[in-house]
Each structure stands twice: as structure tokens, then as C-alpha cells.
Amino acid sequence: MNLEPLMRRALALALKAEGLTEHYPMVGAVLVKGGKIISEDFFARPGEKHAEAKAIERAGRRAKGATLVLNLEPCCHWGRQPPCTNAIIQAGVKKVVAAMTDPNPLVSGRGFRRLRAAGIEVVSGVLEKESRKLNRFFIKFVTTRTPWVIVKMAATADGKSADRGRDSKWISSEAARQFTHQIRAKVQAVMVGIGTVLKDDPRLSARLPGVKHQPRPVIVDERLRIPLSAKVFNTPAFRGPIIACAKPAPRKKLAAVKKLSAQVIETAADKNGLVDLKELMKRLGEQNIARVLCEGGSHLAGALMDQGLVDEIYFFYAPKLLVDEKALPLLAGAKTRRIKDTILLRDAAIQRMGPDFVLNAFLREI
């Protein structure tokens, strides 16, 4: 049996729930018998049955003697759903093919051992790299309890994100902006600095037809300068925005912001009196926020880079030249760097987006 096409089908099924699983992994499952797919399904959203349990339920008695192909090790512990290993064993599945071991400390190989102890053949490692890439946010979150951080920026071809007057509308094309909304629909939070709010007053929502998920706005605002009329207080997110400020926050403004259904996270102030970004990421993780998209500005993105908090980038380059040494760079980091200090980009890929070019790359091994 050729396992790779079946695993690619499982990965495609898993991808159907992108943006809907919150901090849980995306999982697709395919049941095969006699060389034919007899059942398949995917994990759709938190609280629902897992992919393998749904596929087995669909197959009914036909699951006995079948091979189960899925992109993640079956769980073996009780959570909001019973262990999937129980359903697999009870259904009489004879073989399980998984792409990767579940990095969750509650599983981490125990699911495979439970299946083998029941006499089920287990094969692991089929298209593992592809599976790890698909669930990269989950892998980081479940092992560090901090979110996967994506930085998205737009710039001219000579690397300028705004002119010397800080005007940035519109560097990128309409096609690039639509793609940004697609990214927003896949993350749990969209982060910007207070400068972006004061200048542009963005909603930070995913404005797409039929969108099923809206991210929470996160505003990094060390002194709580955000206007109470800001549009982020009226976004369609399930919960209100998060405003991150540095201690001590002005109490009167703090109370006013909270009245607008916003959550305020106070962190320790760093040496410059700014929000402690590492503490902020930890606090976001405590709220089960596993994917954050940072859309700027240049100084916030640079600070995240300086502190090693960025996992992935989307840089949109427009075929334009600003040619002004006082224009704002793509990333305004505070560290002094030399060529030997450059940050290595992994798995870099470039695609055309309308007239623009989009660079997508990772800053850590997947």
C-alpha cells in the first residue's frame, strides 16, 4: 500500500479546520480497507469528536481489519473527549499509520505503545515534515505554552515600510491586503503597536465573505494612550480586545478601557518603560492563544525580532522604490548587528501576489 498519497489526503482533511481549532492540532483521518478509502473525517473545532473517532464512527462495522491513516499520534488520555486509542482498539482496526508523535506531554508516544500492546501494527514518520509544518503552532504551544508569532510587514522593494512622514498607505496591492485578511482568519490574535492605532485606527478584523473566525485585537500600548473611540473596541471578535500596558497603568484610564469590554494585561516595564514582550507572550499563552499575527509597526516588529520572539514572517514587497534614508525601515530593531549577527531564515519561499512579491519563511526549525 502506498502510504504517502493517503497521508496527503489526511493532511488535506486536517487543513479544512485551519483557524478553527484554537490551540488544538489540526488532524485528518482516513480509513482504508481492501485498497479503498471507506471513511474519512477531520477534527473540526474544540469540544467535538476527534478525527479518528469520527472516521471510525462513519465506517461502522467496516472499520474492523482496516488501516487508519492520520497525521498525528492518537490520543490516549481523557480530555473533553475520550481517548481515541480506545475507539481504535474497540473498532478492531488492524494497523495505524501516523505522520508524527504527538508532542503533548500527556501523549508523547504513549498512544503508540497502547495500540501496540493491543496487537495493532503502528507505522510512524510518513510525511512527518509536512505534518510538523501544518501543526507548527500547536507544537510550539504545547511544549512552551507560548504562541507561535508571525510578523507580517509590507515594504517597498528597497525595504521601506513608511515614508519620513510615517505614511504607509498603500504600499502593497489590493491582492496583498486580501491575503492579509486570509492570514487574520487563521490566527487567534492580531497585534499592533499603539502608534499604528493612533495613526490608522484599524479594526484588525478578517473581512472576508463567509469568514468563520475573527481574531482578537492585541494592542501594545505601554501608557494606555488608546482613544476610547478606537475601532478595535467594536470589532466582531468573540471576546473584546486585549490592551497590553506597562506597570503602573493610569488607574482612571484603566477603568475606562475595561468598561469597553477590553481586557488589560499589565506587564513589568522593561528598561525603556515599554511592555515586557516576553511576559506578554507568556500571558497570552495562559489564555490558550496559540497563534499571534503581528502587523506592526516597524518598532514593535523590530523589538519582537530583537527578543527572539518571532517564529515566522510574511514580508510583502511592492515593486516600488522610496529611496529616502529617513524613511522608516521594514524592521526598526534596537540592537547593533553586524553581518555575523544576521538572523537565518529557514524554508524561505517567494510567491507572486498581484504585482507584489511575498516572502514567507521560518525563524526556527520546524
PDB file of C-alpha atoms in Angstrom, residues 188-357:
ATOM      1  CA  GLN A 188      -6.301  33.836  17.327  1.00  0.00           C
ATOM      2  CA  ALA A 189      -4.926  37.335  17.806  1.00  0.00           C
ATOM      3  CA  VAL A 190      -3.724  40.249  15.667  1.00  0.00           C
ATOM      4  CA  MET A 191      -1.204  42.531  17.349  1.00  0.00           C
ATOM      5  CA  VAL A 192      -0.141  46.103  16.588  1.00  0.00           C
ATOM      6  CA  GLY A 193       1.586  48.876  18.489  1.00  0.00           C
ATOM      7  CA  ILE A 194      -0.210  51.934  19.783  1.00  0.00           C
ATOM      8  CA  GLY A 195       1.409  54.054  17.047  1.00  0.00           C
ATOM      9  CA  THR A 196      -0.499  52.104  14.408  1.00  0.00           C
ATOM     10  CA  VAL A 197      -3.773  52.613  16.286  1.00  0.00           C
ATOM     11  CA  LEU A 198      -3.221  56.359  16.741  1.00  0.00           C
ATOM     12  CA  LYS A 199      -2.336  56.813  13.083  1.00  0.00           C
ATOM     13  CA  ASP A 200      -4.611  54.372  11.230  1.00  0.00           C
ATOM     14  CA  ASP A 201      -7.336  53.347  13.735  1.00  0.00           C
ATOM     15  CA  PRO A 202      -7.564  49.791  12.279  1.00  0.00           C
ATOM     16  CA  ARG A 203     -10.262  47.247  13.089  1.00  0.00           C
ATOM     17  CA  LEU A 204      -7.827  44.312  12.823  1.00  0.00           C
ATOM     18  CA  SER A 205     -10.646  42.022  11.738  1.00  0.00           C
ATOM     19  CA  ALA A 206     -10.764  39.429   8.956  1.00  0.00           C
ATOM     20  CA  ARG A 207     -13.046  40.982   6.358  1.00  0.00           C
ATOM     21  CA  LEU A 208     -13.784  38.074   4.058  1.00  0.00           C
ATOM     22  CA  PRO A 209     -17.049  36.629   2.732  1.00  0.00           C
ATOM     23  CA  GLY A 210     -18.256  33.773   4.929  1.00  0.00           C
ATOM     24  CA  VAL A 211     -15.396  34.045   7.416  1.00  0.00           C
ATOM     25  CA  LYS A 212     -15.954  31.662  10.345  1.00  0.00           C
ATOM     26  CA  HIS A 213     -13.485  33.104  12.808  1.00  0.00           C
ATOM     27  CA  GLN A 214     -12.382  36.542  13.973  1.00  0.00           C
ATOM     28  CA  PRO A 215      -9.097  37.146  15.823  1.00  0.00           C
ATOM     29  CA  ARG A 216      -8.794  39.180  18.995  1.00  0.00           C
ATOM     30  CA  PRO A 217      -7.043  42.529  18.598  1.00  0.00           C
ATOM     31  CA  VAL A 218      -3.981  42.950  20.839  1.00  0.00           C
ATOM     32  CA  ILE A 219      -2.698  46.500  21.245  1.00  0.00           C
ATOM     33  CA  VAL A 220       0.748  47.061  22.758  1.00  0.00           C
ATOM     34  CA  ASP A 221       0.223  50.394  24.483  1.00  0.00           C
ATOM     35  CA  GLU A 222       2.686  50.997  27.315  1.00  0.00           C
ATOM     36  CA  ARG A 223       0.986  54.135  28.686  1.00  0.00           C
ATOM     37  CA  LEU A 224      -2.651  53.389  27.765  1.00  0.00           C
ATOM     38  CA  ARG A 225      -2.861  56.166  25.191  1.00  0.00           C
ATOM     39  CA  ILE A 226      -5.506  54.350  23.161  1.00  0.00           C
ATOM     40  CA  PRO A 227      -8.549  56.550  22.409  1.00  0.00           C
ATOM     41  CA  LEU A 228     -11.778  55.206  23.856  1.00  0.00           C
ATOM     42  CA  SER A 229     -13.308  55.728  20.399  1.00  0.00           C
ATOM     43  CA  ALA A 230     -10.828  53.355  18.722  1.00  0.00           C
ATOM     44  CA  LYS A 231     -12.409  50.913  16.288  1.00  0.00           C
ATOM     45  CA  VAL A 232     -10.834  47.885  17.969  1.00  0.00           C
ATOM     46  CA  PHE A 233     -13.379  48.301  20.773  1.00  0.00           C
ATOM     47  CA  ASN A 234     -16.098  47.488  18.253  1.00  0.00           C
ATOM     48  CA  THR A 235     -14.558  44.558  16.381  1.00  0.00           C
ATOM     49  CA  PRO A 236     -16.553  41.367  15.710  1.00  0.00           C
ATOM     50  CA  ALA A 237     -14.190  39.225  17.827  1.00  0.00           C
ATOM     51  CA  PHE A 238     -15.897  36.754  20.153  1.00  0.00           C
ATOM     52  CA  ARG A 239     -14.217  38.474  23.085  1.00  0.00           C
ATOM     53  CA  GLY A 240     -13.083  42.083  23.384  1.00  0.00           C
ATOM     54  CA  PRO A 241      -9.623  43.379  22.551  1.00  0.00           C
ATOM     55  CA  ILE A 242      -6.555  42.920  24.734  1.00  0.00           C
ATOM     56  CA  ILE A 243      -4.640  46.056  25.663  1.00  0.00           C
ATOM     57  CA  ALA A 244      -1.119  45.390  26.933  1.00  0.00           C
ATOM     58  CA  CYS A 245       0.450  48.147  29.025  1.00  0.00           C
ATOM     59  CA  ALA A 246       3.410  48.584  31.356  1.00  0.00           C
ATOM     60  CA  LYS A 247       3.050  48.924  35.112  1.00  0.00           C
ATOM     61  CA  PRO A 248       1.921  51.131  36.671  1.00  0.00           C
ATOM     62  CA  ALA A 249      -1.030  51.804  34.385  1.00  0.00           C
ATOM     63  CA  PRO A 250      -3.005  55.051  34.895  1.00  0.00           C
ATOM     64  CA  ARG A 251      -5.916  53.791  37.005  1.00  0.00           C
ATOM     65  CA  LYS A 252      -8.591  56.142  35.651  1.00  0.00           C
ATOM     66  CA  LYS A 253      -7.841  55.205  32.020  1.00  0.00           C
ATOM     67  CA  LEU A 254      -7.556  51.558  33.029  1.00  0.00           C
ATOM     68  CA  ALA A 255     -11.081  51.596  34.445  1.00  0.00           C
ATOM     69  CA  ALA A 256     -12.435  53.364  31.351  1.00  0.00           C
ATOM     70  CA  VAL A 257     -10.859  50.815  28.999  1.00  0.00           C
ATOM     71  CA  LYS A 258     -12.238  47.894  30.990  1.00  0.00           C
ATOM     72  CA  LYS A 259     -15.738  49.370  30.734  1.00  0.00           C
ATOM     73  CA  LEU A 260     -15.473  48.887  26.978  1.00  0.00           C
ATOM     74  CA  SER A 261     -15.202  45.093  27.435  1.00  0.00           C
ATOM     75  CA  ALA A 262     -11.464  45.151  26.862  1.00  0.00           C
ATOM     76  CA  GLN A 263      -9.018  43.036  28.806  1.00  0.00           C
ATOM     77  CA  VAL A 264      -5.950  44.841  30.113  1.00  0.00           C
ATOM     78  CA  ILE A 265      -2.711  42.935  30.638  1.00  0.00           C
ATOM     79  CA  GLU A 266      -0.192  44.824  32.754  1.00  0.00           C
ATOM     80  CA  THR A 267       3.387  43.636  32.427  1.00  0.00           C
ATOM     81  CA  ALA A 268       6.539  44.768  34.125  1.00  0.00           C
ATOM     82  CA  ALA A 269       8.150  47.695  32.317  1.00  0.00           C
ATOM     83  CA  ASP A 270      11.391  46.970  30.505  1.00  0.00           C
ATOM     84  CA  LYS A 271      14.449  49.224  30.829  1.00  0.00           C
ATOM     85  CA  ASN A 272      12.854  51.688  28.395  1.00  0.00           C
ATOM     86  CA  GLY A 273       9.497  51.733  30.165  1.00  0.00           C
ATOM     87  CA  LEU A 274       7.900  49.599  27.461  1.00  0.00           C
ATOM     88  CA  VAL A 275       5.755  46.468  27.669  1.00  0.00           C
ATOM     89  CA  ASP A 276       7.754  43.343  28.511  1.00  0.00           C
ATOM     90  CA  LEU A 277       7.033  41.382  25.342  1.00  0.00           C
ATOM     91  CA  LYS A 278       8.258  38.058  26.708  1.00  0.00           C
ATOM     92  CA  GLU A 279       5.919  38.369  29.664  1.00  0.00           C
ATOM     93  CA  LEU A 280       3.097  39.358  27.319  1.00  0.00           C
ATOM     94  CA  MET A 281       3.586  36.221  25.219  1.00  0.00           C
ATOM     95  CA  LYS A 282       3.520  34.100  28.345  1.00  0.00           C
ATOM     96  CA  ARG A 283       0.299  35.782  29.478  1.00  0.00           C
ATOM     97  CA  LEU A 284      -1.306  35.258  26.068  1.00  0.00           C
ATOM     98  CA  GLY A 285      -0.332  31.584  26.261  1.00  0.00           C
ATOM     99  CA  GLU A 286      -2.053  31.315  29.621  1.00  0.00           C
ATOM    100  CA  GLN A 287      -5.253  32.267  27.773  1.00  0.00           C
ATOM    101  CA  ASN A 288      -4.701  29.453  25.251  1.00  0.00           C
ATOM    102  CA  ILE A 289      -3.793  31.850  22.473  1.00  0.00           C
ATOM    103  CA  ALA A 290      -1.555  29.738  20.251  1.00  0.00           C
ATOM    104  CA  ARG A 291      -1.158  31.915  17.121  1.00  0.00           C
ATOM    105  CA  VAL A 292      -0.459  35.651  17.023  1.00  0.00           C
ATOM    106  CA  LEU A 293      -0.096  37.777  13.902  1.00  0.00           C
ATOM    107  CA  CYS A 294       1.908  40.970  14.441  1.00  0.00           C
ATOM    108  CA  GLU A 295       1.137  43.579  11.791  1.00  0.00           C
ATOM    109  CA  GLY A 296       3.437  46.281  13.075  1.00  0.00           C
ATOM    110  CA  GLY A 297       4.559  48.822  13.281  1.00  0.00           C
ATOM    111  CA  SER A 298       8.207  48.730  12.435  1.00  0.00           C
ATOM    112  CA  HIS A 299       9.436  49.257  16.009  1.00  0.00           C
ATOM    113  CA  LEU A 300       7.188  46.601  17.559  1.00  0.00           C
ATOM    114  CA  ALA A 301       8.188  44.088  14.880  1.00  0.00           C
ATOM    115  CA  GLY A 302      11.836  45.000  15.419  1.00  0.00           C
ATOM    116  CA  ALA A 303      11.503  44.556  19.184  1.00  0.00           C
ATOM    117  CA  LEU A 304       9.962  41.108  18.718  1.00  0.00           C
ATOM    118  CA  MET A 305      12.881  40.206  16.452  1.00  0.00           C
ATOM    119  CA  ASP A 306      15.424  41.563  18.926  1.00  0.00           C
ATOM    120  CA  GLN A 307      13.992  39.377  21.689  1.00  0.00           C
ATOM    121  CA  GLY A 308      13.839  36.203  19.624  1.00  0.00           C
ATOM    122  CA  LEU A 309      10.047  36.003  19.799  1.00  0.00           C
ATOM    123  CA  VAL A 310       9.295  35.692  16.072  1.00  0.00           C
ATOM    124  CA  ASP A 311       8.653  32.275  14.539  1.00  0.00           C
ATOM    125  CA  GLU A 312       7.508  33.116  11.025  1.00  0.00           C
ATOM    126  CA  ILE A 313       7.411  36.088   8.640  1.00  0.00           C
ATOM    127  CA  TYR A 314       5.295  37.276   5.748  1.00  0.00           C
ATOM    128  CA  PHE A 315       7.065  40.211   4.077  1.00  0.00           C
ATOM    129  CA  PHE A 316       5.195  41.826   1.180  1.00  0.00           C
ATOM    130  CA  TYR A 317       7.477  43.689  -1.234  1.00  0.00           C
ATOM    131  CA  ALA A 318       5.900  46.096  -3.716  1.00  0.00           C
ATOM    132  CA  PRO A 319       7.716  46.863  -6.996  1.00  0.00           C
ATOM    133  CA  LYS A 320       8.351  50.435  -5.875  1.00  0.00           C
ATOM    134  CA  LEU A 321      11.402  52.368  -4.655  1.00  0.00           C
ATOM    135  CA  LEU A 322      11.220  55.088  -1.990  1.00  0.00           C
ATOM    136  CA  VAL A 323      14.957  55.930  -1.931  1.00  0.00           C
ATOM    137  CA  ASP A 324      14.978  58.059   1.232  1.00  0.00           C
ATOM    138  CA  GLU A 325      17.396  57.418   4.077  1.00  0.00           C
ATOM    139  CA  LYS A 326      14.956  58.906   6.578  1.00  0.00           C
ATOM    140  CA  ALA A 327      12.061  56.675   5.575  1.00  0.00           C
ATOM    141  CA  LEU A 328      11.019  54.008   8.084  1.00  0.00           C
ATOM    142  CA  PRO A 329      12.729  50.632   7.573  1.00  0.00           C
ATOM    143  CA  LEU A 330      10.862  47.349   7.434  1.00  0.00           C
ATOM    144  CA  LEU A 331      12.175  46.384  10.887  1.00  0.00           C
ATOM    145  CA  ALA A 332      13.437  49.010  13.327  1.00  0.00           C
ATOM    146  CA  GLY A 333      15.396  46.870  15.769  1.00  0.00           C
ATOM    147  CA  ALA A 334      17.334  48.474  18.611  1.00  0.00           C
ATOM    148  CA  LYS A 335      20.262  46.043  18.647  1.00  0.00           C
ATOM    149  CA  THR A 336      23.555  46.732  16.954  1.00  0.00           C
ATOM    150  CA  ARG A 337      24.089  43.936  14.450  1.00  0.00           C
ATOM    151  CA  ARG A 338      26.896  43.018  12.127  1.00  0.00           C
ATOM    152  CA  ILE A 339      26.822  40.616   9.206  1.00  0.00           C
ATOM    153  CA  LYS A 340      27.808  37.755  11.502  1.00  0.00           C
ATOM    154  CA  ASP A 341      24.705  38.522  13.616  1.00  0.00           C
ATOM    155  CA  THR A 342      22.180  38.188  10.807  1.00  0.00           C
ATOM    156  CA  ILE A 343      19.074  36.124  11.552  1.00  0.00           C
ATOM    157  CA  LEU A 344      18.820  32.978   9.469  1.00  0.00           C
ATOM    158  CA  LEU A 345      15.560  32.415   7.584  1.00  0.00           C
ATOM    159  CA  ARG A 346      14.528  28.788   7.077  1.00  0.00           C
ATOM    160  CA  ASP A 347      12.440  27.230   4.298  1.00  0.00           C
ATOM    161  CA  ALA A 348      12.154  30.621   2.593  1.00  0.00           C
ATOM    162  CA  ALA A 349       9.642  30.755  -0.247  1.00  0.00           C
ATOM    163  CA  ILE A 350       8.613  33.613  -2.537  1.00  0.00           C
ATOM    164  CA  GLN A 351       5.319  33.870  -4.394  1.00  0.00           C
ATOM    165  CA  ARG A 352       3.659  36.486  -6.565  1.00  0.00           C
ATOM    166  CA  MET A 353       0.669  38.276  -5.073  1.00  0.00           C
ATOM    167  CA  GLY A 354      -0.808  40.573  -7.700  1.00  0.00           C
ATOM    168  CA  PRO A 355       2.048  42.950  -8.550  1.00  0.00           C
ATOM    169  CA  ASP A 356       3.774  42.243  -5.218  1.00  0.00           C
ATOM    170  CA  PHE A 357       6.150  39.545  -4.030  1.00  0.00           C
TER     171      PHE A 357
END
